[in-house]
Amino acid sequence: MQKHSLLADLVDIRDQIARDRETSREQLQHRDRKIGLEYDRPLSAGVTRLRCWINVIRKQEGLSSSQVSSGIKAQQSINIVVTLLWLLGAICGWILTQTVLFYDGNQPVNIISALLVLVCTQLFTLLLLLVFSLLGLPGVLRSLSVFNPAALLLGLLKRINSDRLEAISKLISSTDITGTAALRQRLIVYLAQHFTVALNLGIIAALLYLVAVSDLAFGWNTTLDVDTHSVARWLKGISWPWHSLVPAAVPDIQLVETSRYYRLQGQLRNGDWQAAQLGSWWIYILMCVLVYGLLPRILALIISGVQYDRAVSGAMTSASGANQILARMSSPLVSTIAEGEDDSAITRNVRPPLTKRQSGRDLPCLVIEWSEAHSNTDKMTAVGIEPLQIFSAGGHQTLAEDRNIVVHISSHNPQGVAVVVKSWEPPMLEFLDFLRNLRQRLDKACPLIVLLTTISGEQVEGHQLESWEAGLADLSDPALYVEPL
Amino acid sequence: MEAQIPVFAIVGHPNKGKSSIVSTLAQDSSVSISPLSGTTVHCRTYPMQVDGKELYRLVDTPGFQRARAAMDWMQRHSTSASDHVEVVRNFVEKQRNHQHFISECELLTPILAGAGILYVIDGSIPYGPEYDAEMEILRWTGQPSMALINQIGKAEFFEQWQQPLSQYFKIVRVFNAQTASFDRQIQLLTGFSELSDDWHQPLQQAADQLQAQRRQRMNLSARCITEGLVNMLQASETSNLGNKDDQMEIDKAAEEFQQKLIRMENRMRSEVESYFNYHRLEREEAALGIASEDLFSERTWKIFGLSRDQLVTTGMIGGAAGGSLLDLGSGGLTMFLGSGLGAIIGGASAWFGAKKLIGTRILGLPMGGHQLVVGPITNLNFPWVLFGRAVTHLQLVSQRTHAMRDQLQIIHSTGSDIVSGIPSAQRREIQRIFTGAAKGHAVKEEELSRLVEVIVSLVAKNPDSSKRDESP
């Protein structure tokens, strides 16, 4: 399996999380729990587990070798930026040194100016970075980034409409709630250190080149009444780190005195031009650049690299959705829902609705109380039914007793039959069987009226009436009516 | 041989809440619940699985339709009390291919295969003789059984039911499928183990897993809320303005920003609901209202992609750098006056000079222009309103059962009741996180975790959850 960088994994994880929004949670749970059971080590760090997860997903998605993920593209973009910064840094260092150490044989190169430009400026910017980072002033750092070549290059990248650069551009422009802001800052700082290391190497290369192919003479001058001994002490102090390692790069008082010159006199303090001696300052400058330029920048590169990796890891674990992935991987997949589609319910055939009974004179009816539903003579009269005789069926009655009731009622050849039922119970098939038997024995035109009673005389609820109407419609009986009692 | 897993057949009269109970216990909203009788005609199984291993299974069955006729058949074919199970088995075998007893055969099949019986009645309607045949048939199967008194309506006829039920069932429990709290559901589930000692261990294991799942759902939901809140607090919309005083453009941008916040909140709601297995839950909630004065519309301009403040800082640094050269040249005699003056001059030049650059074009590209920034909302109450709304929603979703099919009605109070439940030190800490987020500061992982803890504890101590428990 191809080894991906942290950044590539971060970009791919964020992409996958975005793609997962289109997938159902159940599918995600199954997929991630499977990965968790097969590959995950729950005790390892979140970053390790997320990287393992994205590697398995890449494998499952079957990303062929010819396809390049957004993560790889992002890493490639960063690599391009790093390469460009190295080139730019080295060129800048070379040009800067050539300019600062320009010597045409008339005036010696001012050693103080050379140190200021080649070393102090770098130390100053490093100090600024340290102070602002420690003080936590992101706004100032953002403003300073105008001068940062890495930020400038990244800014340019954002404006280039390239598929390869899209991933990194998206990452550095994203507004994730945690992590990403820190990552953007760390990335710029880390990239800038590549530039400065290259700058120092460029300075060193140019210095060595000038020393090798030309004769350089260094000196120092000032309008102020400065004691040469103080300057010597100061310069010697600077060379303390290498004084025992490279004694030749420690300026002595004689060299400092010799190197002082006055432009008006056009000569050195001692009046002697000792070109070889004045040229020996180069090794001091070289050591200054090495110790105060290159070395701190290499250290800064290493530290910022570690911080950048941490920021990428932080952005990975704090990415919106990363927590959910880890939870899905480590938690048992608990499922309680039904398997497959619900085919347990029937779709009712649409039957013609029951017709409404015409109101008019009272209809003399034989009354059946089904399953101990209580009839109420007054209420029946109120709905135009004149109860003649009351029978009981259903409930505790046996089927044989129900059949006898049907025979008995049909023998009376009634003008109408009212069946009182409990509105709160549904129309059961058993009851429909009873009505069917009754109809078979009665005249087809004999009204069969199902009266719905309620528990405490309240109104029949709409859904109850609806349920009874729907159930009784299955009998397709034109003389069957259902009414609240 | 592997021990048989517990299987429970939910049986009973039609429309007495069998499917509601299954829906609640299985946390499955796909169960058909209809007021029309005979909606369920086939059994449907709901396996409870942990990593593919089944711990128990619920079987939703059709209701009895011809119980008296079935009982009549059985009584006619029985010669003594010892053959009851065999008679029921024969009944199912003989009637299986006939439509007449399709419901009875369907519901008796899992019971004859060893399922425990959960007989459901509606405690809000009175007992009637039509239930006797059903209970008698179930007794004939010889399987362990429990009666569950569900309550669909408002009335209570529990007392009336106690006597007939206790004649047929050793265990009678009250369980309201619509309102049962999660703890009550777990209590009922573990109570099933009273039917058989062999079922105790798998049911306890299942209860433990369901409780762990519940905790995880709460945590993930709280995390989702936390991330959503911070995103909403940090949200802003920037658009380029042709004319800085174009009120129509400003109103349009403000409206788009409000819609963006509403979309973000809705997305957060849907995600929380999905954690609790609600996928198409209808919601009724007062829309998020934002006063226009809270939108913090700022007309600003940018040059070289820098805001005015950034440009001034940059100018100051540039000026200071130039001034410092003067200081160095003078050997420090200027007492760093050069740096100070340089910074002031640089900053002032950037401040006053920048406006002149707007409209200037270099190689056809504009140097700067007017921008309208809407949001983030800086009103101190805004995060608490969002917080209160989100916590209320989570409370309602986490307490809802899957048997409820009505809209989720979210009635928001002022939010003060939720905020007052937070200790003042914690409230200050949260306010600090909110303020930082609104200023665009990155929120630390520890801060997010703290918010998650607070939300989970607020939902857990909601007094409503205890009110909803019924005594068994």
PDB file of C-alpha atoms in Angstrom, chain B residues 130-275:
ATOM      1  CA  GLU B 130     -63.900 -10.939  23.263  1.00  0.00           C
ATOM      2  CA  TYR B 131     -60.430 -11.171  24.822  1.00  0.00           C
ATOM      3  CA  ASP B 132     -61.036 -14.399  26.705  1.00  0.00           C
ATOM      4  CA  ALA B 133     -60.688 -16.701  23.687  1.00  0.00           C
ATOM      5  CA  GLU B 134     -57.368 -15.053  22.750  1.00  0.00           C
ATOM      6  CA  MET B 135     -55.915 -15.448  26.217  1.00  0.00           C
ATOM      7  CA  GLU B 136     -57.147 -19.044  26.412  1.00  0.00           C
ATOM      8  CA  ILE B 137     -55.478 -19.956  23.112  1.00  0.00           C
ATOM      9  CA  LEU B 138     -52.214 -18.421  24.350  1.00  0.00           C
ATOM     10  CA  ARG B 139     -52.468 -20.412  27.570  1.00  0.00           C
ATOM     11  CA  TRP B 140     -52.941 -23.570  25.509  1.00  0.00           C
ATOM     12  CA  THR B 141     -49.571 -22.987  23.786  1.00  0.00           C
ATOM     13  CA  GLY B 142     -47.833 -23.551  27.138  1.00  0.00           C
ATOM     14  CA  GLN B 143     -45.227 -20.868  26.450  1.00  0.00           C
ATOM     15  CA  PRO B 144     -44.026 -18.400  29.116  1.00  0.00           C
ATOM     16  CA  SER B 145     -46.068 -15.264  28.887  1.00  0.00           C
ATOM     17  CA  MET B 146     -46.425 -11.737  30.171  1.00  0.00           C
ATOM     18  CA  ALA B 147     -49.267  -9.254  29.781  1.00  0.00           C
ATOM     19  CA  LEU B 148     -48.416  -5.698  28.871  1.00  0.00           C
ATOM     20  CA  ILE B 149     -50.968  -3.006  29.590  1.00  0.00           C
ATOM     21  CA  ASN B 150     -50.414  -0.342  26.983  1.00  0.00           C
ATOM     22  CA  GLN B 151     -52.256   2.942  27.199  1.00  0.00           C
ATOM     23  CA  ILE B 152     -53.415   4.412  23.912  1.00  0.00           C
ATOM     24  CA  GLY B 153     -56.198   6.725  25.131  1.00  0.00           C
ATOM     25  CA  LYS B 154     -56.498   8.933  28.189  1.00  0.00           C
ATOM     26  CA  ALA B 155     -58.870   6.839  30.313  1.00  0.00           C
ATOM     27  CA  GLU B 156     -57.487   4.229  32.699  1.00  0.00           C
ATOM     28  CA  PHE B 157     -59.104   0.828  33.149  1.00  0.00           C
ATOM     29  CA  PHE B 158     -56.050  -0.860  34.650  1.00  0.00           C
ATOM     30  CA  GLU B 159     -57.954  -2.121  37.702  1.00  0.00           C
ATOM     31  CA  GLN B 160     -60.636  -3.685  35.536  1.00  0.00           C
ATOM     32  CA  TRP B 161     -57.998  -5.530  33.549  1.00  0.00           C
ATOM     33  CA  GLN B 162     -55.978  -6.818  36.491  1.00  0.00           C
ATOM     34  CA  GLN B 163     -58.331  -9.665  37.383  1.00  0.00           C
ATOM     35  CA  PRO B 164     -58.866 -11.259  33.928  1.00  0.00           C
ATOM     36  CA  LEU B 165     -55.206 -10.801  33.038  1.00  0.00           C
ATOM     37  CA  SER B 166     -53.970 -12.364  36.268  1.00  0.00           C
ATOM     38  CA  GLN B 167     -56.079 -15.433  35.524  1.00  0.00           C
ATOM     39  CA  TYR B 168     -54.073 -16.085  32.379  1.00  0.00           C
ATOM     40  CA  PHE B 169     -50.691 -14.420  33.008  1.00  0.00           C
ATOM     41  CA  LYS B 170     -48.312 -14.643  35.951  1.00  0.00           C
ATOM     42  CA  ILE B 171     -46.676 -11.355  35.109  1.00  0.00           C
ATOM     43  CA  VAL B 172     -48.572  -8.182  34.260  1.00  0.00           C
ATOM     44  CA  ARG B 173     -46.727  -4.961  33.443  1.00  0.00           C
ATOM     45  CA  VAL B 174     -47.858  -1.461  32.537  1.00  0.00           C
ATOM     46  CA  PHE B 175     -45.954  -0.007  29.621  1.00  0.00           C
ATOM     47  CA  ASN B 176     -46.944   3.062  27.680  1.00  0.00           C
ATOM     48  CA  ALA B 177     -45.309   2.663  24.278  1.00  0.00           C
ATOM     49  CA  GLN B 178     -45.851   6.324  23.435  1.00  0.00           C
ATOM     50  CA  THR B 179     -44.265   7.907  26.441  1.00  0.00           C
ATOM     51  CA  ALA B 180     -41.991   5.270  28.004  1.00  0.00           C
ATOM     52  CA  SER B 181     -38.647   6.757  28.972  1.00  0.00           C
ATOM     53  CA  PHE B 182     -35.485   4.992  27.914  1.00  0.00           C
ATOM     54  CA  ASP B 183     -34.916   3.710  31.463  1.00  0.00           C
ATOM     55  CA  ARG B 184     -38.412   2.293  31.488  1.00  0.00           C
ATOM     56  CA  GLN B 185     -37.794   0.539  28.176  1.00  0.00           C
ATOM     57  CA  ILE B 186     -34.640  -1.051  29.566  1.00  0.00           C
ATOM     58  CA  GLN B 187     -36.502  -2.018  32.724  1.00  0.00           C
ATOM     59  CA  LEU B 188     -39.151  -3.756  30.642  1.00  0.00           C
ATOM     60  CA  LEU B 189     -36.554  -5.515  28.524  1.00  0.00           C
ATOM     61  CA  THR B 190     -34.683  -6.903  31.514  1.00  0.00           C
ATOM     62  CA  GLY B 191     -38.080  -7.778  33.002  1.00  0.00           C
ATOM     63  CA  PHE B 192     -38.621 -10.213  30.136  1.00  0.00           C
ATOM     64  CA  SER B 193     -36.007 -12.425  31.755  1.00  0.00           C
ATOM     65  CA  GLU B 194     -38.633 -13.274  34.387  1.00  0.00           C
ATOM     66  CA  LEU B 195     -40.195 -15.470  31.730  1.00  0.00           C
ATOM     67  CA  SER B 196     -37.189 -17.797  31.618  1.00  0.00           C
ATOM     68  CA  ASP B 197     -33.968 -17.998  33.630  1.00  0.00           C
ATOM     69  CA  ASP B 198     -32.046 -18.863  30.450  1.00  0.00           C
ATOM     70  CA  TRP B 199     -32.872 -15.461  29.021  1.00  0.00           C
ATOM     71  CA  HIS B 200     -31.414 -13.440  31.869  1.00  0.00           C
ATOM     72  CA  GLN B 201     -27.838 -13.250  30.590  1.00  0.00           C
ATOM     73  CA  PRO B 202     -28.504 -12.320  26.938  1.00  0.00           C
ATOM     74  CA  LEU B 203     -31.120  -9.776  27.981  1.00  0.00           C
ATOM     75  CA  GLN B 204     -28.808  -8.180  30.534  1.00  0.00           C
ATOM     76  CA  GLN B 205     -26.070  -8.053  27.898  1.00  0.00           C
ATOM     77  CA  ALA B 206     -28.504  -6.464  25.462  1.00  0.00           C
ATOM     78  CA  ALA B 207     -29.568  -3.900  28.078  1.00  0.00           C
ATOM     79  CA  ASP B 208     -25.922  -3.002  28.752  1.00  0.00           C
ATOM     80  CA  GLN B 209     -25.265  -2.535  25.057  1.00  0.00           C
ATOM     81  CA  LEU B 210     -28.359  -0.422  24.559  1.00  0.00           C
ATOM     82  CA  GLN B 211     -27.348   1.787  27.468  1.00  0.00           C
ATOM     83  CA  ALA B 212     -23.841   2.179  26.030  1.00  0.00           C
ATOM     84  CA  GLN B 213     -25.358   3.022  22.662  1.00  0.00           C
ATOM     85  CA  ARG B 214     -27.594   5.576  24.338  1.00  0.00           C
ATOM     86  CA  ARG B 215     -24.600   7.229  26.021  1.00  0.00           C
ATOM     87  CA  GLN B 216     -22.760   7.335  22.722  1.00  0.00           C
ATOM     88  CA  ARG B 217     -25.757   8.824  20.948  1.00  0.00           C
ATOM     89  CA  MET B 218     -25.960  11.549  23.563  1.00  0.00           C
ATOM     90  CA  ASN B 219     -22.260  12.292  23.252  1.00  0.00           C
ATOM     91  CA  LEU B 220     -22.280  12.355  19.460  1.00  0.00           C
ATOM     92  CA  SER B 221     -25.380  14.531  19.423  1.00  0.00           C
ATOM     93  CA  ALA B 222     -23.835  16.936  21.931  1.00  0.00           C
ATOM     94  CA  ARG B 223     -20.664  17.018  19.842  1.00  0.00           C
ATOM     95  CA  CYS B 224     -22.713  17.734  16.734  1.00  0.00           C
ATOM     96  CA  ILE B 225     -24.483  20.569  18.562  1.00  0.00           C
ATOM     97  CA  THR B 226     -21.207  21.961  19.839  1.00  0.00           C
ATOM     98  CA  GLU B 227     -19.570  21.963  16.410  1.00  0.00           C
ATOM     99  CA  GLY B 228     -22.725  23.321  14.826  1.00  0.00           C
ATOM    100  CA  LEU B 229     -22.967  26.140  17.379  1.00  0.00           C
ATOM    101  CA  VAL B 230     -19.366  27.215  16.908  1.00  0.00           C
ATOM    102  CA  ASN B 231     -19.786  27.109  13.132  1.00  0.00           C
ATOM    103  CA  MET B 232     -22.899  29.249  13.391  1.00  0.00           C
ATOM    104  CA  LEU B 233     -21.189  31.714  15.712  1.00  0.00           C
ATOM    105  CA  GLN B 234     -18.272  32.037  13.327  1.00  0.00           C
ATOM    106  CA  ALA B 235     -20.418  32.246  10.223  1.00  0.00           C
ATOM    107  CA  SER B 236     -20.181  35.331   8.085  1.00  0.00           C
ATOM    108  CA  GLU B 237     -20.852  36.292   4.512  1.00  0.00           C
ATOM    109  CA  THR B 238     -18.618  38.600   2.517  1.00  0.00           C
ATOM    110  CA  SER B 239     -19.680  40.117  -0.744  1.00  0.00           C
ATOM    111  CA  ASN B 240     -18.193  42.775  -2.967  1.00  0.00           C
ATOM    112  CA  LEU B 241     -20.250  45.910  -3.252  1.00  0.00           C
ATOM    113  CA  GLY B 242     -20.462  47.958  -6.413  1.00  0.00           C
ATOM    114  CA  ASN B 243     -21.731  50.924  -4.459  1.00  0.00           C
ATOM    115  CA  LYS B 244     -21.148  51.046  -0.733  1.00  0.00           C
ATOM    116  CA  ASP B 245     -24.556  52.609  -0.113  1.00  0.00           C
ATOM    117  CA  ASP B 246     -26.590  50.121  -2.171  1.00  0.00           C
ATOM    118  CA  GLN B 247     -29.287  49.262   0.403  1.00  0.00           C
ATOM    119  CA  MET B 248     -30.787  46.529  -1.785  1.00  0.00           C
ATOM    120  CA  GLU B 249     -27.470  44.719  -1.932  1.00  0.00           C
ATOM    121  CA  ILE B 250     -27.106  45.061   1.826  1.00  0.00           C
ATOM    122  CA  ASP B 251     -30.613  43.701   2.501  1.00  0.00           C
ATOM    123  CA  LYS B 252     -30.015  40.816   0.107  1.00  0.00           C
ATOM    124  CA  ALA B 253     -26.750  39.893   1.803  1.00  0.00           C
ATOM    125  CA  ALA B 254     -28.406  40.058   5.235  1.00  0.00           C
ATOM    126  CA  GLU B 255     -31.243  37.792   4.078  1.00  0.00           C
ATOM    127  CA  GLU B 256     -28.797  35.288   2.561  1.00  0.00           C
ATOM    128  CA  PHE B 257     -26.850  35.242   5.799  1.00  0.00           C
ATOM    129  CA  GLN B 258     -29.976  34.539   7.842  1.00  0.00           C
ATOM    130  CA  GLN B 259     -30.936  31.725   5.478  1.00  0.00           C
ATOM    131  CA  LYS B 260     -27.448  30.306   5.811  1.00  0.00           C
ATOM    132  CA  LEU B 261     -27.796  30.200   9.612  1.00  0.00           C
ATOM    133  CA  ILE B 262     -31.224  28.556   9.338  1.00  0.00           C
ATOM    134  CA  ARG B 263     -29.814  25.909   6.994  1.00  0.00           C
ATOM    135  CA  MET B 264     -26.941  25.257   9.371  1.00  0.00           C
ATOM    136  CA  GLU B 265     -29.342  24.846  12.282  1.00  0.00           C
ATOM    137  CA  ASN B 266     -31.594  22.500  10.301  1.00  0.00           C
ATOM    138  CA  ARG B 267     -28.621  20.387   9.312  1.00  0.00           C
ATOM    139  CA  MET B 268     -27.652  20.155  12.959  1.00  0.00           C
ATOM    140  CA  ARG B 269     -31.208  19.102  13.907  1.00  0.00           C
ATOM    141  CA  SER B 270     -31.328  16.383  11.234  1.00  0.00           C
ATOM    142  CA  GLU B 271     -27.983  14.975  12.294  1.00  0.00           C
ATOM    143  CA  VAL B 272     -29.022  14.798  15.943  1.00  0.00           C
ATOM    144  CA  GLU B 273     -32.255  13.059  14.917  1.00  0.00           C
ATOM    145  CA  SER B 274     -30.371  10.551  12.786  1.00  0.00           C
ATOM    146  CA  TYR B 275     -28.333   9.486  15.826  1.00  0.00           C
TER     147      TYR B 275
END
